[in-house]
Amino acid sequence: MSSRLVISGLRASVDGFEILRGVDLEVGSGEVHVVMGPNGSGKSTLSHVIMGRGDYAVTEGSVALDGEELLTLPTWQRAARGLFLAMQYPVAVPGVPVGELVAAAARTRGDDPAAYADRVTAEAQRLAVTDEFLTRGVNDDFSGGEQKRMETLQLAVLTPKIAVLDEIDSGLDVDALRDVARRVEAMTTEDDLGVLAITHYNRLLLGLRPDRIHVLMGGRIVASGGPELAGQLEETGYEGLAADLGVEEITLERPREVDPFAEPGF
Amino acid sequence: MTTFTPDASRALDGPDWLVRRRTAAAERLADLTWPTSREEIWRYSAIDDFDPERFSPVPTEELGAPGVEGAPGGGLLAAEAGDRSGLVVVRNGRVVHHELDPALEAKGVHVCDLATCAAGEAEPWLGMCSDASPDAFTELHDAFLAGGAFVHVPAGVVVDTPIVVLHWSHGEGRASFPHTLVVAEEAAQVAVVDRFSSAGGPHLVDAVVELVLGDGANVRYLSVQEHGPHTWQVALQRAHLARDAVLRSSAVALGGDYARLRNESRLEGSGAESDLLAVYFGDGTQVHDFRTLQDHAAPHTRSNLLFKGAVEDDARSVYSGMVRLRPEAQRSEAYQTNRNLVLSEGAGAESIPNLEIEANDVKCSHASTVGPVDDDQRYYLATRGIPPEEADRLIVMGFFEDVIARLPVRSLVDPLRGAVTRKIEHRGHPHG
């Protein structure tokens, strides 16, 4: 069955400061969408708001999967509906190896954990994850590349409908990036996975073969286009593109609080 | 005191040397002022709630005659312990059953009741550790000691398979005084599992465990405390290590109303090494109270302590640890880590690590943390579709895993992991 994630008019803030200022995006099964943007444009916020992290307040808009509103659901239920987030900085859970983690996810779904264990073994081979990283607590003392391989392994084992990949291309070497991108690409064709990849580099695009590129600046999608948009960005840079589009606010600077007792600067 | 009197102590039977030891302790006890939480070593404890008049010693008639009975079951843990080379069953402090692999017996290993074993074999060893660290409860223990498990491994003998000791205490309003005395002589090796459990009614367990390690001895020791919900435990576990001796000690504490354990290790010989591990988990209104001492009195000694605990509902825990590096402990290493998870708003954990360093060429560190389950870890697991209660179960088990995986008796790792899991799964249903 084909799925569709529809984000419309999404506005969100942290501590009263608005970071997402009306985001519209649609991702369907088998599609690869890439959101590009400079640091501070709201990219990571977008991924966590989609997933329902507690410290963001959604003020307007909707995130719906196959017509069901997700914003009212806790994170784990969004995941249970078929959403997955691969994190930029995956959290270490000492003493909980990936096998136990996916077994717990399987039990929650009412699936047989043994089948998931087999998939972990198969995916570990496919993603060159060695036994050591299967027995250690997930992400506990992992390098950047090991973390991203482990995120991809879980993605492949849990087979969600739509995956949000938050800077899955940062902090890893070219070999790991190639393995990760290949595996994700294969899922889009074999498993009809829909992908929303968030990045500020171009290099992820080579392996992922995106259908659509979106540029996020100042908490809004300011441009969308085919893969050629990435090439255009490469030439002009974000500032050049912003100038072409007449966008004034590229990044979001939080107003700095002035401490009246601070020592005078030099 | 009207219950723990010298007369009550004299009314207990036993060999002359034990009666003399008891009488001397009972006389000291009669002059003793009971401690209060104003003393540093009792700070944060429940000692101010302790009323000795609520308890009385188990009289000789109820203890029954010393001697061997058929093994009364042995409980779940004995069955789960898998292979064992010996078994001692101690009821209210008196050994009621003991058995040992005849092949070990032939090598001179003895497993028996310290009060009655042949030729007063236990006499020279009894009190070797505990007499060096007395407090009101060791005096009380010594005044009413009716027997206990004695494990004696002669020089050079290796006991691979664990010897299991099951202490069972029962009788409402009674006090019992379990004792385990392990002597591993030069280059001997032994593993001992000591299980302490009790019935559901109010009961005082005043226990002492002594571990005597000769030169080059190697002892693995695992104690499991699964007392009933109204048991008060005040216990001392103390080890003395001679040259190049190695102790791997661990404690798992799950039961009791108030359960205190002083856990002490004295490194007396050069090259001695002591590992001290503990896992504790309190719920309801339980209080777990640990006072540890890593006492380095010789050069090139090494100690490594890792205590991990969790509290939920209205439970409390106390960890107060001391590392002492005496002047003669040059080129020694001592590490002390205590980590606590606080799982409910009503629960609390105290963690007080202390160092006393009198030598200048040593390595030493201490670390201590008290905090709730990490929200980022919960969120991470939620993004994989795992609901919060299940996430917490995983996180808490993961938190304990580095200790549980290192428990020195492999055959008990899985059953104890299961016991901790059951405790977590009781969340929100204390004693349910």
XYZ file of C-alpha atoms in Angstrom:
698
model
C 0.000 0.000 0.000
C 1.286 3.385 -0.921
C 1.761 5.921 1.880
C 1.956 9.680 1.994
C 3.347 12.042 4.605
C 1.812 15.502 4.283
C 3.254 18.438 6.185
C 1.267 21.623 5.831
C 1.598 25.088 7.284
C 3.821 23.771 10.064
C 4.945 26.371 12.580
C 6.896 25.551 15.713
C 8.886 27.327 18.357
C 11.254 26.716 21.222
C 10.945 28.824 24.365
C 8.699 31.233 22.495
C 11.100 31.695 19.578
C 9.605 30.602 16.270
C 11.902 28.338 14.268
C 9.523 26.793 11.713
C 7.482 29.498 10.039
C 5.092 27.619 7.809
C 6.566 24.505 6.197
C 4.776 22.538 3.464
C 6.178 19.237 2.224
C 4.813 15.968 0.859
C 6.639 12.670 0.704
C 5.139 9.568 -0.847
C 6.233 5.937 -0.824
C 9.308 5.289 -2.922
C 10.096 8.994 -3.229
C 13.279 10.655 -2.076
C 13.001 14.262 -0.951
C 16.015 16.192 0.227
C 15.729 19.273 2.396
C 18.841 21.388 2.169
C 19.636 24.452 4.157
C 22.424 26.278 5.900
C 23.160 25.808 9.592
C 20.517 27.488 11.695
C 17.807 27.313 9.042
C 15.612 25.038 11.153
C 16.496 21.671 9.589
C 16.959 19.640 12.765
C 13.927 21.288 14.328
C 11.873 20.093 11.370
C 12.895 16.481 11.918
C 12.195 16.556 15.664
C 8.868 18.330 15.238
C 7.772 15.690 12.728
C 8.760 13.014 15.265
C 7.242 14.781 18.290
C 10.146 15.616 20.530
C 8.893 17.275 23.716
C 10.861 20.490 23.760
C 9.255 21.992 20.628
C 5.861 23.668 20.667
C 3.832 23.304 17.484
C 1.733 26.433 17.083
C 0.086 25.786 13.711
C -0.176 23.305 10.896
C -0.424 19.595 10.409
C 1.716 16.501 9.947
C -0.411 13.661 8.606
C 0.437 10.147 7.514
C -2.103 8.606 5.159
C -4.648 11.138 6.341
C -4.117 10.560 10.059
C -2.943 13.562 12.069
C 0.290 12.714 13.869
C 0.770 15.883 15.885
C -1.580 14.691 18.612
C 0.286 11.381 19.029
C 3.310 10.709 21.240
C 6.561 9.893 19.474
C 6.356 6.125 19.910
C 2.901 6.016 18.312
C 4.103 8.067 15.352
C 6.822 5.462 14.940
C 4.244 2.706 15.322
C 2.238 4.307 12.449
C 5.262 3.937 10.187
C 7.524 6.914 10.754
C 11.239 6.618 11.529
C 13.847 9.188 12.459
C 17.536 8.552 11.903
C 19.211 11.029 14.189
C 22.080 13.342 13.510
C 23.428 12.547 16.968
C 22.064 9.105 17.891
C 21.709 8.701 21.636
C 23.778 6.050 23.404
C 21.760 3.572 25.453
C 24.396 1.707 27.498
C 23.712 -1.952 28.128
C 20.964 -2.177 25.501
C 22.291 -3.855 22.356
C 20.452 -3.263 19.095
C 19.001 -6.774 19.184
C 17.161 -6.020 22.426
C 16.009 -2.687 21.100
C 14.410 -4.129 17.968
C 13.004 -7.063 19.965
C 11.197 -4.531 22.177
C 9.925 -2.736 19.075
C 8.764 -6.092 17.653
C 6.881 -6.998 20.828
C 5.147 -3.612 20.834
C 3.982 -4.298 17.280
C 2.873 -7.792 18.230
C 5.510 -9.308 15.920
C 7.820 -12.220 16.549
C 11.145 -10.920 17.911
C 12.962 -13.942 16.463
C 12.203 -12.797 12.920
C 13.692 -9.395 13.757
C 16.813 -11.047 15.160
C 17.348 -12.755 11.805
C 16.936 -9.429 10.042
C 19.493 -7.802 12.354
C 22.008 -10.479 11.385
C 21.304 -10.053 7.685
C 21.415 -6.257 7.795
C 24.606 -6.270 9.853
C 26.237 -8.180 7.047
C 24.842 -5.887 4.400
C 25.960 -2.761 6.254
C 29.325 -4.111 7.428
C 28.412 -3.839 11.102
C 30.698 -6.149 13.079
C 29.594 -8.350 15.995
C 31.203 -6.023 18.492
C 28.676 -3.325 17.673
C 25.799 -5.779 17.911
C 26.735 -6.838 21.439
C 27.609 -3.418 22.867
C 24.928 -1.007 24.051
C 23.551 0.783 21.014
C 25.690 3.844 20.084
C 27.700 3.416 23.278
C 31.189 4.610 22.383
C 30.486 4.289 18.646
C 32.316 6.428 16.094
C 30.266 8.676 13.797
C 30.349 6.092 11.008
C 29.359 3.239 13.331
C 26.453 5.297 14.624
C 25.121 6.006 11.145
C 25.493 2.382 10.069
C 23.542 1.425 13.201
C 20.805 3.961 12.441
C 20.528 2.547 8.939
C 20.480 -1.011 10.275
C 17.525 -0.190 12.522
C 15.790 1.571 9.650
C 16.195 -1.520 7.480
C 15.045 -3.910 10.220
C 12.031 -1.856 11.301
C 10.890 -1.157 7.692
C 8.897 2.047 8.279
C 6.768 3.690 5.588
C 8.522 7.038 5.727
C 12.005 7.736 7.089
C 13.313 11.116 8.129
C 17.091 11.120 7.890
C 18.567 13.988 9.872
C 22.063 14.678 8.537
C 22.770 11.022 8.122
C 25.724 12.152 6.008
C 27.500 14.060 8.766
C 30.312 12.669 10.887
C 31.076 9.631 8.766
C 33.745 8.691 6.242
C 33.167 8.058 2.531
C 32.955 4.274 2.899
C 30.275 4.489 5.547
C 28.430 7.170 3.590
C 28.433 4.961 0.497
C 27.145 1.928 2.432
C 24.441 3.964 4.149
C 23.284 5.747 0.988
C 23.197 2.484 -1.000
C 21.153 0.731 1.634
C 18.647 3.577 1.878
C 18.421 3.832 -1.900
C 17.737 0.101 -2.120
C 14.937 0.422 0.429
C 13.246 3.079 -1.669
C 13.027 0.680 -4.592
C 12.702 -2.707 -2.843
C 10.507 -1.701 0.082
C 8.891 1.401 -1.361
C 10.329 3.478 1.491
C 9.623 7.206 1.338
C 12.597 9.329 2.409
C 12.865 12.853 3.722
C 16.598 13.467 3.974
C 17.858 16.591 5.670
C 21.364 17.763 4.924
C 23.534 20.741 4.321
C 25.983 18.916 2.101
C 25.644 17.893 -1.479
C 27.474 14.635 -1.041
C 24.529 12.603 0.204
C 22.712 13.274 -3.043
C 25.138 11.247 -5.122
C 24.085 7.989 -3.486
C 20.434 8.766 -2.849
C 19.184 9.893 -6.280
C 16.606 12.367 -4.992
C 13.347 13.096 -6.795
C 12.911 16.536 -5.262
C 15.167 19.075 -3.590
C 13.778 21.631 -1.144
C 15.693 24.563 0.253
C 14.940 25.601 3.826
C 15.871 29.132 4.877
C 14.650 31.124 7.815
C 12.177 28.413 8.802
C 10.445 28.251 5.382
C 10.837 26.218 2.213
C 11.998 28.942 -0.167
C 12.611 26.837 -3.257
C 11.734 23.371 -4.521
C 12.877 21.702 -7.686
C 14.388 18.649 -9.309
C 17.914 17.380 -8.701
C 19.227 20.282 -10.785
C 18.438 22.610 -7.858
C 21.295 21.017 -5.951
C 23.641 21.853 -8.800
C 22.407 25.418 -8.815
C 23.023 25.665 -5.054
C 26.523 24.316 -5.554
C 27.270 27.231 -7.858
C 25.566 30.090 -6.083
C 25.719 28.997 -2.461
C 22.864 29.680 -0.056
C 23.524 33.406 -0.037
C 23.469 33.606 -3.810
C 20.236 31.636 -3.988
C 18.719 33.835 -1.291
C 19.689 36.941 -3.278
C 18.161 35.450 -6.472
C 14.943 34.660 -4.612
C 14.842 37.894 -2.666
C 14.940 36.031 0.661
C 16.256 38.237 3.438
C 16.354 35.910 6.386
C 18.642 32.957 5.695
C 19.310 31.745 9.191
C 17.404 32.239 12.393
C 19.329 34.096 15.051
C 17.806 33.820 18.444
C 17.704 37.247 20.069
C 20.522 37.245 22.594
C 19.679 38.065 26.109
C 21.600 40.991 27.391
C 23.152 40.437 30.769
C 23.411 43.818 32.464
C 25.975 42.451 34.889
C 28.277 40.998 32.269
C 31.749 42.386 32.070
C 32.128 44.940 29.289
C 33.569 43.397 26.141
C 36.789 44.498 24.526
C 17.285 -3.634 76.812
C 15.040 -6.345 78.108
C 15.276 -8.862 75.276
C 18.948 -9.092 74.267
C 20.275 -9.607 77.792
C 23.379 -11.512 78.942
C 20.983 -14.100 80.460
C 19.285 -14.624 77.104
C 22.706 -15.021 75.517
C 23.814 -17.567 78.165
C 20.664 -19.597 77.534
C 21.912 -20.582 74.057
C 23.786 -23.842 73.680
C 27.058 -24.506 71.922
C 30.714 -25.369 72.530
C 32.508 -23.641 75.409
C 34.635 -21.392 73.200
C 31.525 -20.072 71.460
C 29.669 -19.572 74.762
C 32.653 -17.588 76.074
C 32.732 -15.437 72.938
C 28.976 -14.802 73.197
C 29.094 -13.968 76.897
C 31.904 -11.449 76.442
C 29.952 -9.768 73.630
C 26.715 -9.798 75.646
C 28.477 -8.038 78.501
C 29.863 -5.368 76.181
C 26.413 -5.031 74.654
C 24.826 -4.419 78.063
C 27.030 -1.325 78.507
C 26.543 -0.052 75.002
C 24.590 3.002 73.959
C 22.556 2.356 70.829
C 23.698 4.491 67.870
C 21.686 7.364 66.380
C 21.670 9.059 62.999
C 23.703 11.886 64.489
C 26.772 9.684 64.058
C 28.250 10.102 60.592
C 28.293 6.355 59.853
C 24.547 6.232 60.591
C 23.646 9.426 58.752
C 20.691 8.918 56.358
C 20.087 5.479 57.904
C 16.837 4.344 59.522
C 18.544 3.705 62.852
C 16.332 6.224 64.681
C 13.324 4.028 63.820
C 15.009 0.974 65.255
C 13.583 -0.287 68.498
C 15.445 -3.368 69.777
C 12.523 -4.093 72.120
C 10.441 -5.063 69.092
C 12.645 -8.124 68.598
C 13.862 -11.000 70.680
C 16.408 -13.740 69.974
C 15.161 -17.116 68.815
C 15.394 -19.373 71.904
C 17.346 -22.630 71.755
C 14.155 -24.783 71.716
C 12.977 -23.036 68.568
C 16.376 -23.164 66.916
C 16.333 -26.912 67.293
C 19.300 -29.100 67.966
C 22.318 -28.441 65.835
C 22.821 -31.188 63.322
C 22.061 -32.356 59.884
C 18.528 -32.565 58.500
C 17.402 -33.348 55.019
C 17.761 -30.310 52.759
C 14.523 -28.346 53.050
C 14.084 -27.657 49.378
C 16.741 -25.059 49.042
C 14.476 -22.618 47.260
C 14.414 -21.309 43.785
C 17.935 -19.992 43.778
C 19.508 -23.294 44.790
C 17.773 -24.900 41.844
C 18.825 -22.082 39.549
C 22.409 -22.155 40.753
C 22.920 -25.118 38.449
C 26.007 -27.114 39.250
C 27.154 -26.759 42.801
C 29.834 -28.570 44.727
C 28.360 -27.966 48.154
C 25.239 -26.749 49.905
C 24.664 -25.303 53.349
C 21.195 -24.488 54.614
C 21.071 -22.112 57.557
C 17.781 -21.552 59.367
C 17.639 -18.632 61.790
C 21.397 -18.656 61.989
C 21.812 -22.349 62.672
C 23.047 -24.800 60.050
C 20.368 -27.436 59.490
C 21.851 -29.120 56.453
C 25.218 -29.353 54.753
C 26.667 -31.435 51.991
C 29.826 -31.407 49.922
C 31.177 -33.196 46.877
C 33.114 -36.170 48.365
C 36.012 -35.530 45.972
C 36.491 -32.122 47.616
C 36.066 -33.584 51.056
C 38.895 -35.966 50.234
C 41.093 -32.966 49.449
C 40.422 -31.531 52.904
C 37.711 -29.011 52.022
C 35.256 -28.599 54.892
C 31.741 -27.245 54.723
C 29.976 -27.360 58.088
C 28.397 -25.469 60.974
C 31.011 -23.224 62.506
C 29.677 -24.016 66.013
C 29.857 -27.771 65.761
C 32.441 -28.700 63.151
C 35.119 -31.111 64.254
C 37.782 -30.071 66.759
C 36.637 -26.470 66.928
C 38.051 -25.944 63.470
C 36.285 -22.588 63.050
C 37.358 -21.127 66.386
C 40.674 -19.577 65.343
C 39.077 -17.980 62.280
C 35.817 -16.702 63.732
C 35.907 -12.943 64.197
C 39.174 -12.582 62.300
C 37.570 -9.971 60.037
C 34.534 -8.768 61.966
C 36.360 -8.164 65.255
C 38.432 -5.559 63.415
C 35.342 -3.525 62.587
C 32.891 -3.707 65.460
C 29.710 -1.724 65.909
C 26.582 -2.169 68.013
C 25.160 -4.730 65.598
C 28.289 -6.890 65.411
C 28.290 -6.953 69.230
C 24.628 -7.992 69.156
C 25.483 -10.588 66.510
C 28.369 -11.985 68.538
C 26.237 -12.114 71.681
C 23.630 -14.353 70.019
C 25.612 -16.241 67.374
C 24.208 -19.780 67.362
C 26.161 -21.182 64.422
C 26.689 -20.468 60.762
C 28.163 -21.623 57.513
C 31.861 -22.434 57.607
C 33.687 -23.033 54.338
C 37.316 -23.979 54.704
C 39.506 -24.577 51.658
C 43.027 -25.740 52.478
C 46.161 -24.465 50.749
C 46.364 -25.107 47.040
C 42.916 -26.674 46.678
C 40.689 -25.414 43.887
C 36.894 -25.506 44.206
C 35.643 -24.637 40.717
C 31.946 -25.133 41.165
C 30.227 -22.791 43.615
C 29.341 -23.709 47.165
C 25.833 -22.428 47.830
C 24.741 -21.159 51.248
C 21.049 -20.495 51.846
C 20.165 -18.408 54.882
C 16.499 -18.478 55.791
C 15.128 -16.365 58.648
C 11.594 -16.490 60.010
C 9.517 -15.884 63.131
C 7.549 -12.692 63.740
C 9.324 -10.348 66.123
C 12.361 -12.629 66.233
C 15.950 -11.742 65.542
C 18.367 -14.075 63.786
C 22.114 -13.889 63.403
C 23.302 -15.582 60.199
C 27.028 -15.963 59.762
C 29.139 -17.077 56.816
C 32.836 -17.640 57.347
C 34.919 -18.447 54.279
C 38.575 -19.291 54.699
C 40.653 -19.773 51.567
C 44.178 -20.618 52.561
C 47.311 -20.027 50.515
C 46.647 -20.340 46.758
C 43.225 -21.875 47.386
C 40.368 -21.012 45.048
C 36.667 -21.052 45.795
C 33.360 -19.566 44.687
C 30.588 -19.031 47.235
C 26.985 -17.980 46.669
C 25.340 -16.642 49.821
C 21.605 -16.177 49.647
C 19.758 -14.311 52.394
C 16.006 -14.476 52.507
C 13.277 -14.250 55.107
C 9.559 -14.624 55.731
C 7.017 -11.833 55.356
C 6.616 -10.830 59.007
C 8.713 -8.351 61.017
C 12.133 -9.857 61.655
C 15.616 -8.575 62.449
C 18.478 -10.135 60.501
C 21.821 -9.206 61.988
C 24.288 -10.924 59.677
C 28.057 -11.162 59.416
C 30.060 -12.483 56.475
C 33.793 -12.965 56.859
C 36.057 -13.723 53.932
C 39.620 -14.662 54.847
C 42.003 -14.876 51.895
C 45.497 -16.266 52.398
C 48.485 -15.518 50.148
C 47.527 -15.914 46.513
C 44.009 -17.112 47.338
C 41.228 -16.431 44.871
C 37.653 -16.046 46.107
C 34.567 -15.298 44.092
C 31.732 -14.298 46.361
C 28.164 -13.418 45.414
C 25.546 -12.466 47.963
C 21.883 -12.202 47.066
C 19.520 -10.464 49.476
C 15.843 -11.242 48.893
C 14.349 -10.585 52.323
C 10.655 -10.311 53.029
C 9.029 -6.877 52.986
C 9.117 -6.378 56.774
C 12.636 -7.578 57.449
C 15.187 -5.274 58.979
C 18.684 -6.254 57.974
C 21.869 -4.871 59.433
C 24.840 -6.754 58.046
C 28.600 -6.630 57.815
C 30.564 -8.232 55.021
C 34.279 -7.912 55.559
C 37.213 -9.445 53.732
C 40.878 -9.591 54.669
C 43.273 -10.189 51.798
C 46.844 -11.393 52.201
C 49.630 -11.061 49.622
C 48.506 -11.434 45.990
C 45.039 -12.574 47.027
C 42.202 -11.778 44.627
C 38.612 -11.192 45.702
C 35.748 -10.751 43.268
C 32.829 -9.830 45.447
C 29.346 -8.778 44.506
C 26.080 -8.054 46.233
C 22.591 -8.075 44.790
C 20.061 -6.449 47.116
C 16.386 -6.538 46.227
C 14.423 -7.206 49.401
C 13.856 -6.023 52.932
C 12.187 -3.087 54.602
C 15.415 -1.486 55.773
C 18.487 -3.362 54.553
C 21.906 -2.117 55.517
C 25.176 -3.685 54.447
C 28.602 -2.583 55.473
C 30.852 -3.911 52.767
C 34.510 -3.768 53.668
C 37.669 -5.021 52.097
C 41.037 -4.780 53.783
C 44.066 -5.284 51.554
C 46.758 -6.380 53.976
C 49.266 -8.034 51.693
C 51.236 -6.571 48.826
C 49.677 -7.239 45.409
C 46.215 -7.981 46.789
C 43.278 -7.107 44.565
C 39.634 -6.572 45.423
C 36.680 -6.034 43.095
C 33.466 -4.941 44.782
C 30.264 -4.883 42.768
C 26.687 -4.280 43.792
C 23.249 -3.989 42.271
C 20.360 -2.737 44.387
C 16.776 -1.916 43.544
C 14.243 -0.587 46.026
C 10.534 0.086 45.616
C 7.565 0.718 47.905
C 9.079 2.243 51.042
C 12.247 0.140 51.044
C 15.533 1.598 52.226
C 18.828 0.122 51.011
C 21.839 1.390 52.883
C 25.439 0.636 51.889
C 28.598 1.687 53.681
C 31.721 0.583 51.886
C 35.367 0.605 52.850
C 38.322 -0.074 50.584
C 41.130 -0.185 53.105
C 44.595 -0.369 51.528
C 47.256 -1.267 54.068
C 49.987 -2.664 51.805
C 51.840 -1.544 48.659
C 50.825 -2.496 45.109
C 47.257 -3.224 46.092
C 44.297 -2.574 43.866
C 40.600 -2.138 44.529
C 37.761 -1.365 42.178
C 34.253 -0.668 43.381
C 31.161 -0.289 41.217
C 27.794 0.040 42.987
C 24.675 0.692 40.933
C 21.231 1.223 42.333
C 17.708 2.230 41.432
C 14.881 3.535 43.589
C 11.242 3.979 42.750
C 7.925 4.733 44.469
C 8.962 6.115 47.879
C 12.098 4.008 48.238
C 15.404 5.441 49.383
C 18.980 4.353 49.051
C 22.180 5.397 50.691
C 25.666 4.842 49.401
C 28.471 6.083 51.582
C 31.893 4.863 50.562
C 35.386 5.347 51.883
C 38.643 4.659 50.113
C 41.519 4.645 52.549
C 45.083 4.506 51.295
C 47.301 4.145 54.324
C 50.938 5.342 54.343
C 52.169 1.797 53.623
C 49.930 1.520 50.522
C 52.355 3.111 48.033
C 51.850 2.361 44.320
C 48.312 1.223 44.943
C 45.212 1.929 42.887
C 41.700 2.472 44.162
C 38.594 3.264 42.168
C 35.117 3.933 43.465
C 31.995 4.492 41.364
C 28.403 4.778 42.528
C 25.557 5.443 40.111
C 21.892 5.786 40.968
C 18.708 5.984 38.959
C 15.772 7.693 40.612
C 12.631 6.395 38.920
C 9.879 8.212 40.836
C 9.461 11.653 42.260
C 8.934 10.280 45.757
C 12.130 8.226 45.677
C 15.569 9.423 46.642
C 19.203 8.358 46.646
C 22.142 9.643 48.647
C 25.632 9.120 47.314
C 28.629 10.105 49.381
C 32.035 8.960 48.157
C 35.013 9.744 50.368
C 38.764 9.471 49.989
C 41.397 9.380 52.687
C 44.819 9.328 51.104
C 47.889 9.074 53.270
C 50.290 7.801 50.605
C 51.694 10.023 47.860
C 52.336 7.566 45.035
C 48.861 6.175 44.326
C 46.147 6.263 41.679
C 42.718 6.994 42.914
C 39.400 8.138 41.512
C 35.823 8.386 42.560
C 32.609 9.151 40.723
C 29.033 9.393 41.797
C 25.781 10.203 40.029
C 22.133 10.422 41.052
C 19.504 11.179 38.448
C 16.328 10.187 36.640
C 16.044 8.170 33.428
C 17.540 10.219 30.629
C 14.867 11.876 28.463
C 17.059 11.682 25.368
C 17.360 7.909 25.748
C 13.589 7.637 26.161
C 13.045 9.770 23.051
C 15.544 7.740 21.056
C 13.731 4.515 21.891
C 10.370 6.177 21.192
C 11.536 7.027 17.664
C 11.890 3.235 17.197
C 8.293 2.699 18.284
C 9.007 1.704 21.884
C 6.499 3.057 24.449
C 7.804 4.847 27.574
C 7.268 2.008 30.101
C 9.082 -0.465 27.872
C 11.798 2.126 27.159
C 12.342 2.606 30.882
C 12.578 -1.134 31.401
C 15.261 -1.353 28.711
C 17.151 1.665 30.027
C 17.121 0.424 33.628
C 18.199 -3.088 32.646
C 20.898 -1.569 30.461
C 22.014 0.573 33.370
C 22.526 -2.526 35.521
C 23.911 -4.681 32.741
C 27.595 -3.801 33.159
C 27.424 -5.029 36.763
C 25.146 -8.004 36.130
C 27.321 -9.229 33.256
C 30.333 -9.148 35.587
C 28.755 -11.075 38.481
C 31.376 -13.588 39.531
C 29.168 -16.683 39.333
C 28.235 -17.168 35.681
C 25.420 -19.631 36.309
C 23.530 -17.006 38.308
C 23.795 -14.146 35.830
C 20.594 -15.040 33.972
C 18.438 -15.813 37.045
C 19.539 -12.572 38.704
C 18.931 -10.575 35.552
C 15.456 -12.100 35.679
C 14.996 -11.133 39.346
C 15.897 -7.518 38.575
C 13.568 -7.527 35.555
C 10.693 -8.743 37.728
C 11.373 -5.872 40.101
C 11.140 -3.401 37.215
C 7.985 -5.003 35.900
C 6.390 -4.405 39.297
C 6.671 -0.681 38.637
C 3.642 1.148 39.891
C 2.459 -1.996 41.721
C 4.712 -2.115 44.766
C 4.595 -5.513 46.416
C 1.677 -6.341 44.103
